[in-house]
Coordinates of C-alpha atoms in Angstrom, one line a residue:
X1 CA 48.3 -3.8 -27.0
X2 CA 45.0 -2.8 -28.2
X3 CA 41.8 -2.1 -25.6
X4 CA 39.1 -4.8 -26.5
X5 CA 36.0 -2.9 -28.4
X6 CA 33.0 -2.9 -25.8
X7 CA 30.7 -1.2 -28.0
X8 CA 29.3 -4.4 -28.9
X9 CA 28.0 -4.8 -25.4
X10 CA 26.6 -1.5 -25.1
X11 CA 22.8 -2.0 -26.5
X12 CA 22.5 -4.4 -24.1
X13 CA 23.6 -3.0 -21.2
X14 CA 21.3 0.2 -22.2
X15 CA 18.6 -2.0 -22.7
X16 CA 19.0 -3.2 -19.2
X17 CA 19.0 0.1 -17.6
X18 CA 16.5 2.0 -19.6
X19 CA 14.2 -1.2 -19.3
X20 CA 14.3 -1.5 -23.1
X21 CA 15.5 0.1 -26.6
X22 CA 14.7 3.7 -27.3
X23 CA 11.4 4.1 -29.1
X24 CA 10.2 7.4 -28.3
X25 CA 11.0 11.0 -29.7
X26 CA 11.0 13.9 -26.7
X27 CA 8.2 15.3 -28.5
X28 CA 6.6 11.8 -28.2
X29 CA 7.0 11.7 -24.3
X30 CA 6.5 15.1 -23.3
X31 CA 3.0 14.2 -25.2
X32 CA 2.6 11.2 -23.4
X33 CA 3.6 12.6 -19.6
X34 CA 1.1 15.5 -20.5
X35 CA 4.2 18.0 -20.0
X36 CA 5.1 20.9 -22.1
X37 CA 8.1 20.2 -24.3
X38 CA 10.1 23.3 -23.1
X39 CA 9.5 21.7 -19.5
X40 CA 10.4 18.3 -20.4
X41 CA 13.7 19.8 -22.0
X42 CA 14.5 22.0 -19.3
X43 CA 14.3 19.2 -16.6
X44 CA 16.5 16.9 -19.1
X45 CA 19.5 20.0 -19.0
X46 CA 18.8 20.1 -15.4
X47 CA 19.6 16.6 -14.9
X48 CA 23.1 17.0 -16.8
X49 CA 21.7 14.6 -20.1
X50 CA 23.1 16.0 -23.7
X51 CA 20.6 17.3 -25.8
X52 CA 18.5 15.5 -28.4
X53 CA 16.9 16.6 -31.2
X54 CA 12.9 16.2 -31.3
X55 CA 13.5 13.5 -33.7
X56 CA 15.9 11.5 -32.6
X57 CA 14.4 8.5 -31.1
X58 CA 16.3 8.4 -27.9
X59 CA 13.8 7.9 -25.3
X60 CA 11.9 5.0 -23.4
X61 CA 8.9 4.5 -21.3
X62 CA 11.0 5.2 -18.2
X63 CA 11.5 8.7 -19.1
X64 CA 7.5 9.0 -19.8
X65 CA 7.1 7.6 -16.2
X66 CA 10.0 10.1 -14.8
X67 CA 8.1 13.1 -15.8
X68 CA 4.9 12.0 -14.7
X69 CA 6.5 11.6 -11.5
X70 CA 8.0 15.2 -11.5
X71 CA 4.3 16.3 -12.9
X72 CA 2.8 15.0 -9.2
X73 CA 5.3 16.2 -7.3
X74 CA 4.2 19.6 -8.4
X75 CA 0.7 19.1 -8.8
X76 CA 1.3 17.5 -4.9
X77 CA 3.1 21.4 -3.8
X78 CA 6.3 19.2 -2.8
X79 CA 7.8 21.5 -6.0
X80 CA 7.7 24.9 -6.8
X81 CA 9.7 26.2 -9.9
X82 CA 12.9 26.9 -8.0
X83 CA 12.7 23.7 -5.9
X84 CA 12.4 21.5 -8.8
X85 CA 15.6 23.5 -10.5
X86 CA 17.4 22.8 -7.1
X87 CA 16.0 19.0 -6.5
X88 CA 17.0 18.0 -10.2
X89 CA 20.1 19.7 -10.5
X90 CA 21.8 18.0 -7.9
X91 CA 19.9 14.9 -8.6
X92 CA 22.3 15.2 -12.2
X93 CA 25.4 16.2 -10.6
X94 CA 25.6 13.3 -8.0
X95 CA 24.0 10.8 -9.4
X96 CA 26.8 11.5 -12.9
X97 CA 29.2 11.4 -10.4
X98 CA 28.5 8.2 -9.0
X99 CA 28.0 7.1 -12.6
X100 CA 31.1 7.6 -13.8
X101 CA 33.1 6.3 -11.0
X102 CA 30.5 2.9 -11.3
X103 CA 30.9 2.6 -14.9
X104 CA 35.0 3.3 -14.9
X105 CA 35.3 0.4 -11.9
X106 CA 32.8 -2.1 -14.5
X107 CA 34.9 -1.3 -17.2
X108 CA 38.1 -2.3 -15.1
X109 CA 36.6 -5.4 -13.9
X110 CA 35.5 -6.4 -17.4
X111 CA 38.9 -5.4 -19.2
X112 CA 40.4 -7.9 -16.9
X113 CA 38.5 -11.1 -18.0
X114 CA 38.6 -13.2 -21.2
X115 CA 35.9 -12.2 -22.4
X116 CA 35.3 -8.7 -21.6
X117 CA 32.2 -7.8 -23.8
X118 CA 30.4 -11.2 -22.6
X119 CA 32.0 -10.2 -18.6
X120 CA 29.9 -6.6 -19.4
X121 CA 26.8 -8.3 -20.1
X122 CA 26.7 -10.5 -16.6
X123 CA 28.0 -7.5 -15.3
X124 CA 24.8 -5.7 -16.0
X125 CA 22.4 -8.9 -15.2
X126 CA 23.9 -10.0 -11.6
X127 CA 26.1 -7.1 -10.4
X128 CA 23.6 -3.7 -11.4
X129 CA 20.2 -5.3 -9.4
X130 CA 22.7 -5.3 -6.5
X131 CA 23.8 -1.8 -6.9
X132 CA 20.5 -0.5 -7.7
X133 CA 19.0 -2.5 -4.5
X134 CA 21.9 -1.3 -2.3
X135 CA 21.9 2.5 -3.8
X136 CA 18.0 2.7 -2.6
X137 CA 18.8 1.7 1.2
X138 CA 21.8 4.1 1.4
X139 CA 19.4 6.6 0.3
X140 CA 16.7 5.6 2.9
X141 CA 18.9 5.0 5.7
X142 CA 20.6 8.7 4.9
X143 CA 17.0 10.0 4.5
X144 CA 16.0 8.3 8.0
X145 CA 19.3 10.2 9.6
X146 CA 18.3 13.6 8.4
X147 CA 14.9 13.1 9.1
X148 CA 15.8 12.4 12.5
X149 CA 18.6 15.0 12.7
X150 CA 16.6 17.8 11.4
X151 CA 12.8 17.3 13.4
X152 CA 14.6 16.8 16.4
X153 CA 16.6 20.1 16.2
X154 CA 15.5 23.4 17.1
X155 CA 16.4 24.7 14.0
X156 CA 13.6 22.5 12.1
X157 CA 12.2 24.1 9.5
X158 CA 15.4 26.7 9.1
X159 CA 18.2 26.5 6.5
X160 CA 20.7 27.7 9.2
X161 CA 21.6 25.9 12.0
X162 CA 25.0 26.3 14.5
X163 CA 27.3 23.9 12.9
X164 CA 31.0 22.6 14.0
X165 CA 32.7 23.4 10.3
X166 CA 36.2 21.9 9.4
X167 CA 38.2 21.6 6.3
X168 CA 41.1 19.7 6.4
X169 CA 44.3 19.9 4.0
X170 CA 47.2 17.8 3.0
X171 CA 50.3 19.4 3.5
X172 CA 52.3 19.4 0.2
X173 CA 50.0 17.7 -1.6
X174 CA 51.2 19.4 -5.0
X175 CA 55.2 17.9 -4.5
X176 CA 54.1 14.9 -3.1
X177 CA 51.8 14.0 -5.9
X178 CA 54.5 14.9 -8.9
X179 CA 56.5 12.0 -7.3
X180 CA 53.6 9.4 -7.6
X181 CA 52.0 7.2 -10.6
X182 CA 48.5 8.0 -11.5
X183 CA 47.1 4.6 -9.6
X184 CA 49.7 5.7 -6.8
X185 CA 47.7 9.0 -6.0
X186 CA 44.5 7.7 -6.8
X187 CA 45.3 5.2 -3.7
X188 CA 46.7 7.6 -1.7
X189 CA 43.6 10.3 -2.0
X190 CA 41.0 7.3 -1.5
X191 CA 42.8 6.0 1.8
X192 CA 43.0 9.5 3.1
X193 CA 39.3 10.0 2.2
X194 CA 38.1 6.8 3.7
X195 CA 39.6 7.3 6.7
X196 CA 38.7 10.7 7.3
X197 CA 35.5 9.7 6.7
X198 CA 35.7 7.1 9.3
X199 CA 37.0 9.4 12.1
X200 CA 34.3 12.0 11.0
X201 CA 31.1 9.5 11.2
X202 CA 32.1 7.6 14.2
X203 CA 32.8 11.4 15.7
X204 CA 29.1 11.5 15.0
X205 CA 29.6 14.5 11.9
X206 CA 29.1 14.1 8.5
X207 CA 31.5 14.3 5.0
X208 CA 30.2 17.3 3.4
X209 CA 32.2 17.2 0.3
X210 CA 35.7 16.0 -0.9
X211 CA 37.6 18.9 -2.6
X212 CA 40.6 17.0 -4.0
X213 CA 43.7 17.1 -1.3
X214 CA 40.7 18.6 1.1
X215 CA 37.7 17.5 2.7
X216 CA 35.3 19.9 4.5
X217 CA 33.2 17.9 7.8
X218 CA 30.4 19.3 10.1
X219 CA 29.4 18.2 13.7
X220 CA 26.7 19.5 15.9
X221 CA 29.1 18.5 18.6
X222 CA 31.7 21.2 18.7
X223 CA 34.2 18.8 20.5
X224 CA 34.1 15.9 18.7
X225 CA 34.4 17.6 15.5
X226 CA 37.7 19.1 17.2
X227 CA 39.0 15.5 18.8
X228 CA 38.1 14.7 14.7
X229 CA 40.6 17.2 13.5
X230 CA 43.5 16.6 16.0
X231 CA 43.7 12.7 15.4
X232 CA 43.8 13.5 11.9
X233 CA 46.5 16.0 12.7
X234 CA 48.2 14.0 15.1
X235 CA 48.3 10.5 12.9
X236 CA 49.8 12.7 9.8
X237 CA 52.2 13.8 12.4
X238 CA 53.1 10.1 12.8
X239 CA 55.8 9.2 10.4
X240 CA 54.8 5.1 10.8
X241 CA 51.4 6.0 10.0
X242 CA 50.6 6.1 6.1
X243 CA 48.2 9.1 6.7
X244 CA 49.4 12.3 5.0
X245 CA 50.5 15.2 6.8
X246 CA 47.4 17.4 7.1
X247 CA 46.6 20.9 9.1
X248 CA 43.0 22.0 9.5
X249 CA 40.7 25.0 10.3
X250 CA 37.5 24.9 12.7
X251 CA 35.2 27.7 12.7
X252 CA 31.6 27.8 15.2
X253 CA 28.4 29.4 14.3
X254 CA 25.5 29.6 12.1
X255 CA 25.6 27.8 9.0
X256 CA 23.3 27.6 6.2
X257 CA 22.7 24.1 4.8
X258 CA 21.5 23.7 0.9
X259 CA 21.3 20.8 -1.3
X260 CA 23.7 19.1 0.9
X261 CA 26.2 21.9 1.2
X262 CA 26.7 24.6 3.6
X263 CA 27.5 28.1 3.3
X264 CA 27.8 31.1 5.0
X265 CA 30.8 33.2 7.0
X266 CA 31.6 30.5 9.4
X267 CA 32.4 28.0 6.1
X268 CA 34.5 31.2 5.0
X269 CA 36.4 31.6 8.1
X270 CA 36.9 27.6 8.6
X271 CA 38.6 27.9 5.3
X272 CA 40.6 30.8 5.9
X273 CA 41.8 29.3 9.2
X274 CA 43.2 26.1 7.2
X275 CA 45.1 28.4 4.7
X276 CA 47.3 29.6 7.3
X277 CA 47.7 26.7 10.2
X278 CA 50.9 25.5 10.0
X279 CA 51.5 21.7 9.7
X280 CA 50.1 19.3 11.8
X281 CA 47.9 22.4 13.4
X282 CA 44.6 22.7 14.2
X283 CA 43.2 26.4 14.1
X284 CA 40.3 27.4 15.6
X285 CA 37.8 30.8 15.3
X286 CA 36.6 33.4 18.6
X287 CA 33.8 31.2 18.4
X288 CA 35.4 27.8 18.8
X289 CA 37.2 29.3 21.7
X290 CA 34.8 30.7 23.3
X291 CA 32.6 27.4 23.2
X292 CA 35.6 25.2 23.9
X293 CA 35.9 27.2 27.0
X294 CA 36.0 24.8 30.3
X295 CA 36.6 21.7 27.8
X296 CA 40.2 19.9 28.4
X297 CA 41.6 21.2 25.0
X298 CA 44.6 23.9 25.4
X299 CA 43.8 26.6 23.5
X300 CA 46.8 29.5 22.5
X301 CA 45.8 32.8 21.3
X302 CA 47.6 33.6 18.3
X303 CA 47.7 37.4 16.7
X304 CA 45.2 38.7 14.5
X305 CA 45.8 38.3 10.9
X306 CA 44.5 39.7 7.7
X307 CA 43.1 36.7 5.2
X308 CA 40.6 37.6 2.1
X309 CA 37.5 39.0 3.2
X310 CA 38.3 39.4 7.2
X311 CA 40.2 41.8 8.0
X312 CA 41.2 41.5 11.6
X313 CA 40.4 37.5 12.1
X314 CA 41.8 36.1 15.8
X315 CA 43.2 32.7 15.6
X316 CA 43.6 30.0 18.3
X317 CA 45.5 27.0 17.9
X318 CA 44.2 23.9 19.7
X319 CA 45.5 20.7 21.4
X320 CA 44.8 18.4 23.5
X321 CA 46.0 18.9 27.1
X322 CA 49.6 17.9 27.7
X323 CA 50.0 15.2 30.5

């Protein structure tokens, strides 16, 4: 059966989002923002946008506006050359992301109607204001958090802080997903995302990132980002719970937070540790241990192993006390 041709809804809907048609050349808004061309360009690569020629009429007021607004921000100080590269990369990689996912689900809900081009069009009139509205306090009510997480800390001001780091892994995920249809492993991923996100917010952490079959938390609270991991290891345990089979690795220490990310050796060792728990384990570094020390966890020294980059690492496994 053939796929209905939305292309016919497509001026529209860009119309909608841009504010109105193209009009403008880039040579034409860099002009008009009173930015350099090679700047204008360089932030449009930045964001993740393909490349247009300087005559292809591509461009609307909005994008005039956008670099006016980038313009301030340095002119303000807030910007520097290298924070602007950092601010509007990852402004493109999320934000495509999120549009993707957003248009894909759209598409879906259109492909199902009658009518799909004319279901696209209301789509974009009643259902994007919503998102758009919604999108902006998310982003405040995040911005709020950090704000409050960050000047309360003693690390304010610092990219390093001492951070609680866990990655947790399906077990099997590679056999497992060979025996499932495409929508069955998209379901399976998303529940197993949701609810580790669940258990990690109301643990009082926060979802770093989702790495396929693995998703990486911090906490400042080194024990309820362990009581995190072992109900997550415990339920995958459960064979009446529809939660995969996971293990996970929790390393202590300073961290270094960027652009929403963290790195540093206690994200390397966290790793490590998951590569070689065992199922339904939760490993833990010397640093863990020692800060878990007098908490009601039982913690088991394991023997040293050799993983990539540490040479002599020192396991412990943890669990919750047996009654």
């Amino acid at each position: 059966m053939d796929e209905p041709d939305l292309s016919e809804a497509l001026d529209t809907v860009e119309r909608y989002l841009l504010g109105s048609a193209p009009t403008l050349t880039s040579v034409q808004v860099s002009e008009q923002a009173g930015v350099p061309l090679e700047v204008a360009q360089e932030l449009w690569r930045l964001l993740g946008f393909a490349h247009q020629p300087d005559d292809a009429v591509a461009f609307t007021e909005a994008d005039v506006q956008a670099l006016r607004y980038t313009h301030d921000l340095v002119q303000l100080g807030i910007l520097n050359a290298d924070r602007q590269a950092a601010l509007v990369r990852t402004w493109g990689r999320s934000f495509a992301r999120l549009a993707e996912w957003q248009t894909r689900l759209l598409t879906d809900v259109a492909l199902e109607s009658d009518d799909p081009v004319g279901q696209v069009t209301d789509l974009a009139s009643e259902v994007l204001p919503r998102v758009e509205a919604l999108q902006d306090y998310v982003w405040r009510r995040h911005l709020a958090s950090a704000g409050n997480r960050l000047m309360a800390s003693d690390a304010a001001g610092s990219d390093t802080s001492r951070l609680a780091v866990v990655f947790v892994d399906i077990v099997g995920f590679t056999s497992r997903s060979k025996e499932l249809t495409d929508a069955e492993l998209v379901g399976w991923i998303e529940h197993f995302e949701a609810e580790c996100s669940g258990l990690v917010v109301d643990s009082g952490g926060r979802v770093i990132k989702n790495i396929g079959d693995e998703v990486l938390y911090v906490a400042e609270d080194l024990r309820a980002a362990a009581e995190a991991a072992l109900t997550m290891t415990a339920r995958g345990a459960d064979p009446d719970d529809e939660f995969p089979e996971v293990r996970a690795g929790l390393a202590y220490g300073d961290v270094v937070s960027r652009l929403g990310d963290v790195f540093g050796p206690t994200v390397n060792i966290a790793s490590r540790l998951t590569s070689i728990a065992r199922p339904s384990s939760v490993l833990v570094d010397q640093g863990a241990h020692d800060a878990l020390d007098g908490e009601p966890f039982e913690l088991r020294r394991l023997r040293r192993t050799s993983v990539k980059g540490y040479a002599h690492l020192q396991p412990y496994v943890v669990r919750r006390p047996r009654h």
